CSV table of C-alpha atoms in Angstrom, one decimal:
chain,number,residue,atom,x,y,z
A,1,UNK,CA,4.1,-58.1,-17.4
A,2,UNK,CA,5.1,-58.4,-13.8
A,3,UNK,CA,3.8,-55.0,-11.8
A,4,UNK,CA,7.3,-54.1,-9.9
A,5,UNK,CA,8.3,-53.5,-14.4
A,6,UNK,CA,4.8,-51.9,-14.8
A,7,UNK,CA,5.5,-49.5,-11.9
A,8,UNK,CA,8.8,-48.8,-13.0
A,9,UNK,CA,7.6,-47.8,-16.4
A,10,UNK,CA,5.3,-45.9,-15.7
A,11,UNK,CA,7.4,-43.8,-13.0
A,12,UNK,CA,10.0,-43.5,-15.8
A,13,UNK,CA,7.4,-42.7,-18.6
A,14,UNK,CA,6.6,-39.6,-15.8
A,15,UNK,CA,10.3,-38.2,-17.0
A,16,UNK,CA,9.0,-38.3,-20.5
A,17,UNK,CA,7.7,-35.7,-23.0
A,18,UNK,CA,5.3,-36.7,-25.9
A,19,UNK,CA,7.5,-37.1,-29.1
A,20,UNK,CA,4.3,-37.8,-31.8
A,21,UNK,CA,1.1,-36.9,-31.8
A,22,UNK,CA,-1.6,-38.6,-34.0
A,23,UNK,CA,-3.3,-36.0,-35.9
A,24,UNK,CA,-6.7,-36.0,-37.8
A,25,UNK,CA,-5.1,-38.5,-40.1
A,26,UNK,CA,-5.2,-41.0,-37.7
A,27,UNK,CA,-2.7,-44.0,-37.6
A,28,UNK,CA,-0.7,-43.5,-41.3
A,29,UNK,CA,2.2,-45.6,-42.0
A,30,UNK,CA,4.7,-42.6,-41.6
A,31,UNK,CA,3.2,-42.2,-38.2
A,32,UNK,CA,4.2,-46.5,-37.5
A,33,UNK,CA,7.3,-46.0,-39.4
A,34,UNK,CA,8.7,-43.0,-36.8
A,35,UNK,CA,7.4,-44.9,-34.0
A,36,UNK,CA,9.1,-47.9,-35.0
A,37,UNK,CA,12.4,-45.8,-35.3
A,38,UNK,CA,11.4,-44.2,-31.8
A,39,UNK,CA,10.3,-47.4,-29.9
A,40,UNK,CA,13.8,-49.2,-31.2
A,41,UNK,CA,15.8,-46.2,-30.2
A,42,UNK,CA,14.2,-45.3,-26.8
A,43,UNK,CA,12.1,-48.9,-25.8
A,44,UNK,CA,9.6,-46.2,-24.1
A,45,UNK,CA,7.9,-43.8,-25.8
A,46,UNK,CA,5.2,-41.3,-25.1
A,47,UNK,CA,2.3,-40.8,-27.8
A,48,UNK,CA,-0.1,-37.5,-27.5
A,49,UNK,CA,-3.7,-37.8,-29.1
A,50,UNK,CA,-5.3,-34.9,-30.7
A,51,UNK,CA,-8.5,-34.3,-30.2
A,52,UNK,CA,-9.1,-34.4,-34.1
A,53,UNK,CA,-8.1,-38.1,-34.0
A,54,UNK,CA,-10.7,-39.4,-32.2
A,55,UNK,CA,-13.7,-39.0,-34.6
A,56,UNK,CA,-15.7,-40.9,-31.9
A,57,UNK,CA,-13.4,-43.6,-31.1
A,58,UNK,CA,-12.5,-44.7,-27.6
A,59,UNK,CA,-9.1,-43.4,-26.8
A,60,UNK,CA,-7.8,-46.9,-25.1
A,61,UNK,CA,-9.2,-48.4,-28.7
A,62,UNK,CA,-6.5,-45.7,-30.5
A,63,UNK,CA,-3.4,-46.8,-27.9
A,64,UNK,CA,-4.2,-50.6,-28.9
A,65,UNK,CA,-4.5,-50.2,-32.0
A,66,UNK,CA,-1.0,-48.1,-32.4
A,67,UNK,CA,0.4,-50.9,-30.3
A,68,UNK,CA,-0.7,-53.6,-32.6
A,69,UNK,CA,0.5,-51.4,-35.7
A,70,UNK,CA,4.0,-51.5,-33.6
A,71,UNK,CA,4.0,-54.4,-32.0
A,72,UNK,CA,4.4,-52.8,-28.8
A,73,UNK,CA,2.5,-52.8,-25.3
A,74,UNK,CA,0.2,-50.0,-23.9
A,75,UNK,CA,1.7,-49.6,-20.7
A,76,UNK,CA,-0.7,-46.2,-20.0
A,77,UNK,CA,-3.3,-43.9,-21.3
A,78,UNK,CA,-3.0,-41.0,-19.1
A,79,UNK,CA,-5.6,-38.0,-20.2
A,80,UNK,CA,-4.6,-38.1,-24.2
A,81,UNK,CA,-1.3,-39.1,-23.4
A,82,UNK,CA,-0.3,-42.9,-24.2
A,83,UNK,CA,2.2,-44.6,-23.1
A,84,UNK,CA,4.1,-47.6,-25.4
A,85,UNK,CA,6.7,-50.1,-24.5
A,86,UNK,CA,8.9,-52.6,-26.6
């Protein structure tokens, strides 16, 4: 991805508010399913990781593995904020 888009999507992903956040259960298929639905609606969505999901994990290990499970791009992981793209 070009950086003048990656720039762009992140300034506009500034505007944004969390709409999920992945809980203690972790990455479930309802959790892929509403992002999905989100994603298709919206093309940028903003994903908020609780510190319950973790369990140890690196949180740039979490955002790639919800992009795989949506086949969408990690444009940012801001604090426990991430930041996806389709």
């Amino acid at each position: 991805m070009e950086k003048e888009k990656l720039y762009r999507l992140k300034a506009e992903a500034n505007q944004l508010s969390p709409i999920l956040n992945v809980g203690k259960n972790g990455i479930t298929d309802s959790l892929v399913e509403e992002l999905n639905k989100q994603i298709k609606a919206n093309r940028l969505v903003k994903v908020r990781v609780l510190k319950s999901a973790e369990e140890g994990k690196d949180l740039k290990a979490i955002a790639e593995e919800i992009a795989t499970a949506t086949r969408s791009t990690v444009i940012e992981v801001r604090g426990r904020t991430v930041v996806l793209y389709r």
